[in-house]
XYZ file of C-alpha atoms in Angstrom:
672
model
C 3.750 -15.974 -44.217
C 0.283 -17.301 -43.486
C 1.216 -19.080 -40.256
C 3.002 -15.957 -38.956
C 0.080 -13.723 -39.913
C -2.578 -15.941 -38.320
C -0.606 -16.219 -35.084
C 0.031 -12.466 -34.821
C -3.519 -11.488 -35.762
C -4.907 -13.707 -33.012
C -2.356 -12.675 -30.367
C -1.991 -8.958 -31.045
C -4.660 -7.667 -33.413
C -7.716 -9.492 -32.131
C -7.443 -8.127 -28.543
C -7.215 -4.548 -29.824
C -10.057 -5.090 -32.306
C -12.271 -6.410 -29.500
C -11.268 -3.543 -27.197
C -11.970 -0.999 -29.937
C -15.379 -2.538 -30.654
C -16.229 -2.529 -26.952
C -15.292 1.130 -26.512
C -17.221 2.060 -29.655
C -20.391 0.376 -28.407
C -20.040 1.653 -24.840
C -19.403 5.230 -26.037
C -22.251 5.286 -28.554
C -24.893 6.762 -26.190
C -22.604 9.671 -25.242
C -21.606 10.260 -28.857
C -25.234 10.221 -29.973
C -25.870 13.384 -27.972
C -23.807 15.256 -30.556
C -23.690 13.125 -33.724
C -27.074 11.407 -33.905
C -27.870 13.300 -37.084
C -25.133 11.503 -38.995
C -26.173 8.617 -41.188
C -24.450 6.060 -38.936
C -25.757 7.805 -35.782
C -22.172 8.665 -34.863
C -20.997 5.060 -34.510
C -17.614 5.552 -36.220
C -16.908 8.717 -34.228
C -17.916 6.875 -31.020
C -14.736 4.787 -31.189
C -12.440 7.806 -31.394
C -14.388 9.987 -28.965
C -14.592 7.113 -26.487
C -10.825 6.633 -26.415
C -10.286 10.398 -26.127
C -12.633 10.769 -23.139
C -11.364 7.667 -21.344
C -7.759 8.795 -21.855
C -8.521 12.299 -20.601
C -10.129 10.967 -17.412
C -7.116 8.738 -16.787
C -4.773 11.652 -17.558
C -6.442 13.709 -14.812
C -6.171 10.818 -12.342
C -2.538 10.245 -13.347
C -1.694 13.894 -12.698
C -3.423 14.355 -9.344
C -3.321 10.831 -7.877
C -1.207 8.468 -9.937
C -1.129 5.917 -12.734
C -1.859 2.263 -12.161
C -4.173 -0.629 -12.867
C -6.643 0.236 -10.108
C -7.087 3.830 -11.241
C -7.316 2.777 -14.870
C -10.006 0.227 -14.071
C -11.887 2.901 -12.121
C -11.818 5.241 -15.136
C -13.222 2.490 -17.360
C -16.041 1.811 -14.888
C -16.880 5.514 -14.623
C -17.021 5.844 -18.415
C -19.316 2.814 -18.676
C -21.603 4.240 -15.975
C -21.742 7.648 -17.684
C -22.909 6.045 -20.906
C -25.317 3.760 -19.053
C -26.906 6.790 -17.382
C -27.260 8.507 -20.775
C -28.790 5.370 -22.268
C -31.318 5.072 -19.432
C -32.364 8.678 -20.024
C -32.382 8.785 -23.847
C -32.990 5.110 -24.731
C -30.779 5.700 -27.756
C -29.506 2.146 -28.207
C -32.936 0.627 -27.664
C -34.383 2.721 -30.479
C -31.395 3.112 -32.838
C -29.322 -0.049 -32.393
C -28.377 -1.353 -35.838
C -26.500 -4.584 -36.427
C -26.061 -3.531 -40.040
C -24.153 -0.370 -39.083
C -22.042 -2.268 -36.560
C -21.250 -5.150 -38.925
C -20.191 -3.049 -41.910
C -18.244 -0.540 -39.819
C -16.319 -3.202 -37.927
C -15.693 -5.152 -41.133
C -14.208 -2.063 -42.771
C -12.069 -1.302 -39.706
C -10.718 -4.860 -39.490
C -10.139 -5.108 -43.243
C -8.065 -1.922 -43.343
C -6.103 -2.901 -40.222
C -5.178 -6.226 -41.795
C -4.363 -4.555 -45.117
C -1.868 -2.224 -43.491
C -0.506 -5.082 -41.381
C 0.389 -6.912 -44.600
C 2.042 -3.750 -45.943
C 4.091 -3.096 -42.806
C 4.782 -6.735 -41.977
C 7.645 -6.889 -44.469
C 9.641 -4.261 -42.641
C 8.289 -3.666 -39.138
C 11.382 -2.324 -37.407
C 11.395 0.075 -34.476
C 14.183 1.968 -36.172
C 14.873 5.102 -38.231
C 12.940 8.383 -38.577
C 11.269 9.032 -35.221
C 10.091 5.542 -34.318
C 12.673 5.330 -31.530
C 11.339 8.582 -30.080
C 7.703 7.463 -30.235
C 8.602 4.102 -28.749
C 10.485 5.849 -25.932
C 7.442 7.939 -25.005
C 5.182 4.874 -24.904
C 7.715 2.853 -22.906
C 8.153 5.666 -20.403
C 4.375 5.783 -19.966
C 4.415 2.071 -19.150
C 7.001 2.686 -16.417
C 5.599 5.946 -15.046
C 3.673 6.091 -11.775
C 2.366 9.630 -12.235
C 2.183 12.597 -14.583
C 3.641 14.840 -15.936
C 5.668 12.320 -17.878
C 9.425 12.223 -17.210
C 11.523 13.138 -20.242
C 13.398 10.017 -21.291
C 16.158 12.185 -22.829
C 16.378 14.895 -20.186
C 16.447 13.201 -16.789
C 14.886 15.006 -13.865
C 12.583 17.082 -16.077
C 9.125 16.442 -17.485
C 8.595 16.067 -21.200
C 8.215 19.561 -22.673
C 6.259 18.291 -25.632
C 2.666 17.421 -26.461
C 2.303 13.728 -25.714
C -1.434 13.256 -25.105
C -1.705 11.326 -28.383
C 0.911 8.879 -27.144
C -1.057 8.693 -23.904
C -4.125 7.623 -25.892
C -1.965 4.929 -27.504
C -0.797 3.818 -24.054
C -4.414 3.578 -22.868
C -5.402 1.511 -25.908
C -2.530 -0.945 -25.445
C -3.200 -1.153 -21.712
C -6.890 -1.836 -22.241
C -6.247 -4.484 -24.895
C -3.228 -5.948 -23.043
C -1.024 -5.937 -26.146
C 2.775 -5.810 -25.524
C 4.425 -2.570 -26.623
C 6.921 -4.077 -29.075
C 4.158 -5.600 -31.169
C 1.579 -3.030 -30.120
C 3.626 -0.222 -31.660
C 2.793 -1.429 -35.173
C -0.693 -2.575 -34.208
C -1.348 1.049 -33.239
C -0.036 2.229 -36.613
C -2.399 -0.153 -38.409
C -5.276 0.864 -36.146
C -4.678 4.579 -36.720
C -4.544 4.011 -40.468
C -7.818 2.116 -40.263
C -9.725 4.487 -37.956
C -8.694 7.611 -39.841
C -9.547 5.969 -43.160
C -12.972 4.788 -41.991
C -13.733 8.194 -40.448
C -12.790 10.059 -43.634
C -14.791 7.565 -45.700
C -17.853 8.063 -43.507
C -17.612 11.860 -43.489
C -17.166 11.957 -47.257
C -20.424 10.014 -47.570
C -22.180 12.179 -44.982
C -21.456 15.469 -46.725
C -22.629 14.101 -50.061
C -25.824 12.662 -48.568
C -26.619 15.977 -46.935
C -26.192 18.148 -50.021
C -27.091 15.960 -53.004
C -30.486 14.817 -54.185
C -29.358 11.615 -55.878
C -28.641 9.056 -53.151
C -27.983 5.792 -54.923
C -25.598 3.404 -53.184
C -23.073 3.580 -56.007
C -22.612 7.335 -56.058
C -22.562 7.520 -52.253
C -19.821 4.875 -52.238
C -17.882 6.946 -54.784
C -17.970 9.930 -52.402
C -16.706 7.891 -49.450
C -14.084 5.895 -51.343
C -12.742 9.001 -53.072
C -12.288 10.733 -49.722
C -10.565 7.639 -48.317
C -8.206 7.273 -51.284
C -7.325 10.969 -51.300
C -6.507 10.965 -47.596
C -4.945 7.611 -46.832
C -3.198 6.477 -50.005
C -2.521 9.464 -52.260
C 0.764 11.184 -52.925
C 1.106 14.694 -54.275
C 1.930 16.000 -57.751
C 5.573 15.036 -57.249
C 4.450 11.663 -58.601
C 3.176 13.265 -61.820
C 6.399 15.203 -62.376
C 8.350 11.965 -61.954
C 6.135 10.063 -64.407
C 6.340 12.866 -66.967
C 10.113 12.922 -66.589
C 10.272 9.153 -67.008
C 8.146 9.333 -70.159
C 10.375 12.077 -71.589
C 13.427 9.900 -70.861
C 11.863 6.915 -72.633
C 10.971 9.074 -75.636
C 14.490 10.492 -75.757
C 13.709 14.105 -74.872
C 16.052 14.035 -71.859
C 19.269 12.075 -71.342
C 19.208 11.622 -67.559
C 16.794 9.057 -66.168
C 14.768 10.619 -63.332
C 15.026 8.984 -59.925
C 12.246 8.512 -57.407
C 13.085 8.927 -53.740
C 9.839 9.011 -51.779
C 10.929 11.467 -49.024
C 11.533 14.098 -51.729
C 7.764 14.386 -52.144
C 7.615 15.842 -48.623
C 10.171 18.533 -49.554
C 8.602 19.459 -52.865
C 8.036 23.060 -51.820
C 11.490 24.489 -51.111
C 12.375 25.232 -47.503
C 9.400 23.352 -46.093
C 8.271 19.965 -44.818
C 4.968 18.802 -46.307
C 4.117 15.261 -45.311
C 1.126 13.417 -46.684
C -0.682 10.966 -44.378
C 0.425 7.977 -46.471
C 4.070 8.954 -45.866
C 3.492 8.931 -42.116
C 1.779 5.554 -42.248
C 4.649 4.104 -44.300
C 7.343 5.283 -41.907
C 5.205 3.984 -39.021
C 4.796 7.400 -37.502
C 3.072 7.651 -34.121
C 4.164 11.258 -33.845
C 2.025 14.126 -32.550
C 0.774 15.288 -35.956
C -0.722 11.850 -36.703
C -2.433 11.693 -33.316
C -3.519 15.268 -33.984
C -5.361 14.101 -37.110
C -7.000 11.395 -34.974
C -8.514 14.065 -32.699
C -9.079 16.606 -35.460
C -11.344 14.323 -37.464
C -13.794 14.442 -34.537
C -13.518 18.242 -34.413
C -14.185 18.429 -38.155
C -17.204 16.145 -37.781
C -18.552 18.277 -34.931
C -18.082 21.513 -36.871
C -19.924 19.917 -39.770
C -22.826 18.836 -37.538
C -23.027 22.342 -36.058
C -22.919 23.861 -39.540
C -25.854 21.822 -40.868
C -27.954 22.230 -37.702
C -30.483 24.954 -38.476
C -32.388 24.684 -35.202
C -29.855 25.889 -32.647
C -28.047 29.224 -32.506
C -25.112 30.414 -30.456
C -26.395 29.367 -27.062
C -25.210 27.646 -23.905
C -28.209 25.344 -24.354
C -26.358 23.684 -27.232
C -24.383 20.741 -25.838
C -22.233 20.796 -28.983
C -20.533 24.010 -27.832
C -19.325 22.300 -24.670
C -17.938 19.338 -26.589
C -16.261 21.688 -29.066
C -14.543 23.518 -26.235
C -13.411 20.220 -24.689
C -12.062 18.945 -28.006
C -10.118 22.143 -28.692
C -8.452 21.665 -25.311
C -7.566 18.082 -26.202
C -6.255 19.230 -29.594
C -3.889 21.616 -27.813
C -2.625 18.753 -25.628
C -2.194 16.440 -28.618
C -0.633 18.709 -31.243
C -0.736 22.364 -30.249
C -0.268 23.635 -33.802
C -3.642 22.195 -34.787
C -5.482 24.634 -32.521
C -4.437 27.409 -34.916
C -5.475 25.676 -38.149
C -8.701 24.333 -36.651
C -9.293 27.712 -35.030
C -9.169 29.347 -38.466
C -11.634 26.785 -39.841
C -13.873 27.268 -36.796
C -13.830 31.063 -37.229
C -14.716 30.895 -40.928
C -17.599 28.465 -40.402
C -19.025 30.312 -37.404
C -18.818 33.694 -39.095
C -20.642 32.255 -42.098
C -23.325 30.488 -40.057
C -23.810 32.931 -37.190
C -22.793 36.128 -38.966
C -26.233 37.667 -38.568
C -26.322 37.009 -34.814
C -22.828 38.426 -34.397
C -23.612 41.459 -36.567
C -26.801 42.108 -34.612
C -24.889 41.937 -31.329
C -22.302 44.385 -32.666
C -24.745 47.016 -33.859
C -27.421 46.705 -31.199
C -27.245 49.483 -28.669
C -26.729 48.159 -25.163
C -28.431 49.946 -22.281
C -27.277 48.578 -18.946
C -30.309 50.070 -17.216
C -32.409 47.448 -19.016
C -30.942 44.794 -16.727
C -28.311 42.114 -16.871
C -30.642 39.593 -18.548
C -31.324 41.838 -21.537
C -27.627 42.675 -21.845
C -26.849 38.953 -21.843
C -29.405 38.290 -24.580
C -27.763 40.894 -26.799
C -24.184 39.843 -26.078
C -24.882 36.113 -25.930
C -23.083 35.291 -29.225
C -19.885 36.932 -27.937
C -20.171 35.253 -24.555
C -20.645 31.800 -26.110
C -17.789 32.331 -28.570
C -15.572 33.511 -25.727
C -16.430 30.464 -23.640
C -15.134 28.023 -26.277
C -11.451 29.117 -26.105
C -11.663 29.755 -22.342
C -13.073 26.271 -21.809
C -10.369 24.831 -24.047
C -7.681 26.530 -21.971
C -9.204 25.082 -18.800
C -9.359 21.584 -20.309
C -5.729 21.689 -21.474
C -4.420 23.264 -18.269
C -3.887 19.814 -16.766
C -1.046 19.455 -19.290
C -0.093 23.027 -20.235
C 0.720 23.913 -16.615
C 3.933 21.907 -17.034
C 4.555 22.913 -20.644
C 6.749 25.844 -21.665
C 6.290 26.828 -25.287
C 9.420 27.297 -27.386
C 7.554 29.548 -29.837
C 9.153 32.991 -30.116
C 6.356 34.832 -31.908
C 5.022 35.319 -35.421
C 7.220 36.176 -38.394
C 6.701 37.257 -41.994
C 7.998 34.929 -44.679
C 11.237 36.313 -46.134
C 11.260 34.373 -49.404
C 7.679 33.594 -50.470
C 7.186 30.359 -52.361
C 5.952 30.584 -55.929
C 2.259 29.898 -56.393
C 2.833 26.969 -58.739
C 4.832 25.080 -56.093
C 1.967 25.412 -53.618
C -0.573 24.322 -56.186
C 1.520 21.290 -57.070
C 1.189 20.020 -53.529
C -2.423 18.868 -53.521
C -4.416 20.346 -50.681
C -1.682 22.588 -49.387
C -2.442 26.067 -50.677
C -2.817 27.798 -47.331
C -2.722 31.599 -47.248
C -1.207 31.780 -43.761
C 1.569 29.355 -44.676
C 2.560 31.471 -47.654
C 2.831 34.789 -45.808
C 3.389 33.982 -42.132
C 5.229 31.472 -39.990
C 5.699 30.719 -36.305
C 9.210 31.432 -35.053
C 11.162 28.579 -33.453
C 14.806 27.486 -33.277
C 14.923 26.920 -37.054
C 14.438 30.643 -37.723
C 17.986 31.234 -39.020
C 18.091 28.341 -41.485
C 16.572 27.452 -44.835
C 13.763 25.566 -43.101
C 12.756 28.480 -40.870
C 9.045 27.931 -41.579
C 9.155 24.130 -41.880
C 7.144 23.393 -38.730
C 4.461 25.956 -39.563
C 3.908 24.695 -43.096
C 4.141 21.051 -42.024
C 1.450 21.283 -39.342
C -0.899 23.482 -41.378
C -0.764 21.427 -44.551
C -1.222 18.121 -42.724
C -4.532 19.460 -41.387
C -5.637 20.892 -44.728
C -5.003 17.522 -46.365
C -7.588 16.007 -44.003
C -10.233 18.676 -44.669
C -9.884 18.717 -48.435
C -9.741 14.927 -48.677
C -13.135 14.702 -46.985
C -14.658 17.429 -49.151
C -13.084 16.179 -52.392
C -15.031 12.922 -52.246
C -18.280 14.891 -52.161
C -17.062 17.145 -54.960
C -16.184 14.261 -57.269
C -19.470 12.466 -56.612
C -21.386 15.721 -57.148
C -19.679 16.314 -60.494
C -20.615 12.839 -61.680
C -24.179 13.359 -60.442
C -24.659 16.689 -62.206
C -23.295 15.529 -65.546
C -25.867 14.736 -68.194
C -25.342 11.903 -70.598
C -23.499 8.626 -70.172
C -20.669 9.752 -72.473
C -19.880 12.760 -70.289
C -19.982 10.634 -67.151
C -17.684 8.072 -68.766
C -15.239 10.769 -69.886
C -15.050 12.580 -66.550
C -15.058 9.290 -64.659
C -12.064 8.160 -66.726
C -10.248 11.394 -65.850
C -10.914 10.769 -62.151
C -9.687 7.183 -62.434
C -6.470 8.318 -64.148
C -5.972 10.930 -61.430
C -6.309 8.309 -58.710
C -4.005 5.936 -60.574
C -1.307 8.611 -60.657
C -1.721 9.404 -56.958
C -1.763 5.724 -55.970
C 1.535 5.240 -57.774
C 3.206 6.895 -54.777
C 2.442 4.174 -52.200
C 3.218 1.558 -54.851
C 6.710 2.945 -55.415
C 7.307 3.591 -51.715
C 6.564 -0.043 -50.973
C 8.857 -1.097 -53.797
C 11.676 1.292 -52.879
C 11.629 0.191 -49.238
C 12.140 -3.327 -50.656
C 8.869 -4.634 -49.328
C 8.621 -7.212 -52.078
C 12.211 -8.415 -51.845
C 12.070 -9.116 -48.128
C 10.552 -12.064 -46.365
C 7.335 -11.320 -44.509
C 8.423 -11.355 -40.865
C 5.420 -9.826 -39.162
C 5.681 -7.522 -36.158
C 7.454 -9.787 -33.682
C 10.940 -8.792 -34.801
C 10.789 -5.045 -34.330
C 14.193 -5.019 -32.641
C 15.882 -7.604 -34.846
C 17.923 -4.799 -36.438
C 19.292 -3.914 -32.974
C 20.285 -7.497 -32.278
C 21.991 -7.780 -35.684
C 23.792 -4.434 -35.724
C 24.786 -4.186 -32.052
C 24.626 -7.750 -30.698
C 26.510 -7.008 -27.481
C 24.449 -3.936 -26.663
C 21.282 -5.879 -27.439
C 22.304 -8.640 -25.047
C 22.795 -6.018 -22.338
C 19.442 -4.413 -23.191
C 17.660 -7.779 -22.933
C 19.249 -8.331 -19.508
C 18.184 -4.883 -18.256
C 14.692 -5.329 -19.687
C 14.296 -8.543 -17.743
C 15.564 -6.779 -14.618
C 13.140 -3.884 -15.167
C 10.169 -6.175 -15.650
C 10.920 -7.896 -12.328
C 10.638 -4.620 -10.409
C 7.488 -3.280 -8.800
C 5.776 -0.541 -10.789
C 7.114 2.196 -8.522
C 10.675 0.953 -9.009
C 10.707 0.416 -12.782
C 12.056 3.891 -13.590
C 15.853 4.187 -13.421
C 18.181 6.974 -14.552
C 21.118 6.179 -16.791
C 24.023 7.893 -18.468
C 24.761 6.854 -22.047
C 26.455 8.505 -24.997
C 24.284 11.016 -26.809
C 24.476 11.780 -30.493
C 22.660 13.282 -33.432
C 18.917 12.877 -33.787
C 17.646 10.101 -36.060
C 20.878 8.152 -35.548
C 21.471 5.004 -33.491
C 21.868 6.860 -30.223
C 20.234 6.722 -26.794
C 18.768 3.315 -27.498
C 18.894 2.036 -23.924
C 16.910 4.980 -22.591
C 14.246 4.852 -25.299
C 13.803 1.090 -25.393
C 13.823 0.672 -21.610
C 11.921 3.863 -20.828
C 14.716 4.932 -18.470
C 15.580 8.655 -18.547
C 19.127 9.425 -19.607
C 21.016 12.614 -18.795
C 20.578 13.887 -22.343
C 19.583 12.453 -25.707
C 18.721 13.602 -29.215
C 20.025 17.099 -28.384
C 18.552 18.897 -31.401
C 15.087 17.634 -30.482
C 15.567 18.711 -26.883
C 16.743 22.091 -28.108
C 13.586 22.370 -30.223
C 11.318 21.412 -27.328
C 12.978 23.654 -24.738
C 13.732 26.656 -26.933
C 17.310 26.997 -25.702
C 20.509 25.054 -26.232
C 22.135 26.217 -22.996
C 21.079 23.443 -20.609
C 21.277 20.859 -23.395
C 24.911 21.809 -24.008
C 25.726 21.645 -20.293
C 24.362 18.132 -20.088
C 26.207 17.023 -23.223
C 29.498 18.240 -21.765
C 28.722 16.507 -18.467
C 28.085 13.196 -20.230
C 31.287 13.493 -22.227
C 33.147 14.265 -19.024
C 31.803 11.114 -17.355
C 33.308 8.943 -20.072
C 36.507 10.800 -20.982
C 37.543 13.007 -18.047
C 39.986 11.432 -15.578
C 38.759 13.645 -12.723
C 37.102 11.212 -10.279
C 35.556 13.889 -8.058
C 34.025 15.702 -11.024
C 32.500 12.447 -12.247
C 31.050 11.753 -8.789
C 29.567 15.251 -8.743
C 27.921 14.717 -12.147
C 26.483 11.338 -11.134
C 25.077 12.904 -7.947
C 23.708 15.882 -9.866
C 21.579 13.689 -12.119
C 20.993 10.889 -9.572
C 22.326 8.288 -12.021
C 21.573 4.602 -11.330
C 23.409 2.936 -14.219
C 26.323 3.781 -16.525
C 26.192 2.284 -20.018
C 29.520 1.480 -21.674
C 28.742 -0.281 -24.923
C 29.375 -0.468 -28.631
C 27.711 2.871 -29.326
C 29.687 4.649 -26.580
C 32.941 3.281 -27.965
C 31.962 4.512 -31.420
C 30.819 7.997 -30.384
C 33.817 8.641 -28.123
C 36.410 7.048 -30.391
C 38.205 10.401 -30.514
C 39.069 10.183 -26.831
C 40.286 7.692 -24.278
C 37.501 5.941 -22.349
C 38.276 6.134 -18.619
C 37.154 2.593 -17.851
C 38.992 2.220 -14.549
C 37.383 5.401 -13.245
C 33.929 4.259 -14.336
C 34.351 0.875 -12.676
C 35.269 2.660 -9.464
C 31.848 4.356 -9.449
C 30.002 1.150 -8.599
C 29.643 -2.527 -9.385
C 29.555 -4.398 -12.680
C 25.892 -5.270 -13.161
C 26.315 -6.901 -16.574
C 29.273 -7.545 -18.855
C 30.048 -9.271 -22.125
C 32.832 -8.924 -24.686
C 32.009 -5.327 -25.668
C 29.360 -3.988 -23.320
C 29.518 -3.248 -19.609
C 26.689 -2.016 -17.389
C 27.822 -0.403 -14.141
C 25.368 -0.022 -11.287
C 26.298 3.171 -9.492
C 27.047 2.807 -5.796
C 25.321 5.794 -4.204
C 27.501 5.478 -1.109
C 30.660 5.893 -3.184
C 29.605 8.943 -5.174
C 28.471 10.910 -2.094
C 31.946 10.826 -0.575
């Protein structure tokens, strides 16, 4: 284990750690303009905000000009120069540079990255849940020459989904020069670490701002409690399981309760309610996790605005501009979060600036007094209006190509009982109980699953940060060592119960019964389960890597199947768009099954229909370069007769082994 770990840490983790440290230091002057009041002068936030800004600049270049090493290098240089100009003007680093802050922050980041690497290193497979999807987005970004990003499962169309978070991941891997196969799990470990450190720091900050007692121990309790609540805690499902197990041992019930960790995310009937630790365990690089990555900066900014008593609602406040920018980025990363964060923003601003808003409402406006006086009266409204307008402008670079599948707002038909909501820690959200956003799931049991899922994931972040302060404050206010010991023991028991969830998840996923293999064998499952398809994939990967960047993207036809199953592997792992893949997901993203169904029937026709002319027409329609005939195709279309002679007539055999054949389509043949 040790030799594998040392080798992988040096080859894959160290480059990203150095890149992250560099971006954090470079971005510190810019970040200080908004977060200098924080105890660490905004150093932790500088890492996240730096990657966000750099990625956004590159996203703009990729949309209007193109993606590539030259343009990426230019974006890095511009970002360095921006921060250098700020430093020359403010002299922030020269007056606030602290090796102590840098050392302890980086130590915490590295420690948590390595901790999660050890956890995931027993079972680091790019397989199951939505890892294949996330990998496909990142691989397509590596092949792409411009934006919007081609949809790897809907050839000829751009991805109708929020993928800016994946784009940030692509930028990080590109900057650190870490290969995608290993980098996929390095990103998971890095996200776990950065979110944990950010929550830890914010938990400390809130306590330090509102409490008089500022001893190191109690401040550490605030930060560590926030970190444990957010990154490693399960919900009350764990307690119900433990109570049931105790009752079984004592003989009160005859059936031994079972623990299946995904059930904790379905604890409230008809919903999906993931905790962050669940996402980290299933190696999720999905939009909601990247959304938390951006949202923690928004939360920090709202907090800084809330505690700033010197500035009102004014365009002179640089924080308003950053807030508008971040809301735009949130919409590009995980659009649902703009609603939940918008609610939080509205509550905080009404509380803080209520007097200014009330005064603007009830002050009589006389236009004859001049435009300047009118502006002074209506300034709060104008500033508040600018924030969403600015956010729309920021996100337009992506939303121009995005068509929302949302069909409106609905009223919950079968409200969940209050006790179920309360049993999911941090998830009692008024809007999620009464309202939901309509999508394609509207007619099923899980008609409000997406709404509840996205809202509660955000609330978990907010309440985790605040809970650390609350627990430390309770211990501070208690009088007498006996009371502190009693309440402290209750808190420790509570954490022990919550931490039982990751313990059991690790055990259930057989982490301790497997050999530590590290992150180099992410596709070992593919090689073992479909050896002939894997051999073909390895051949095509080598072919792809030999092509110039502008020629790396090819279009293929392969069998499609149900989401979350072993389907559309060639397209996702190579980053080559297929005619159609994961049809339910595509239906969700596009809001209609019509075109998805057409493509599915076309693909089936290519493999099973004996009509040569129809097959040629389909291959021309989608501009197909390669036809995949492998183990998965034989399995999916076992109910029909594979028209192999017809397929071979469409081009030349590019690769072949005992069970898998890759046909390179001859464009001259199919145009006849």
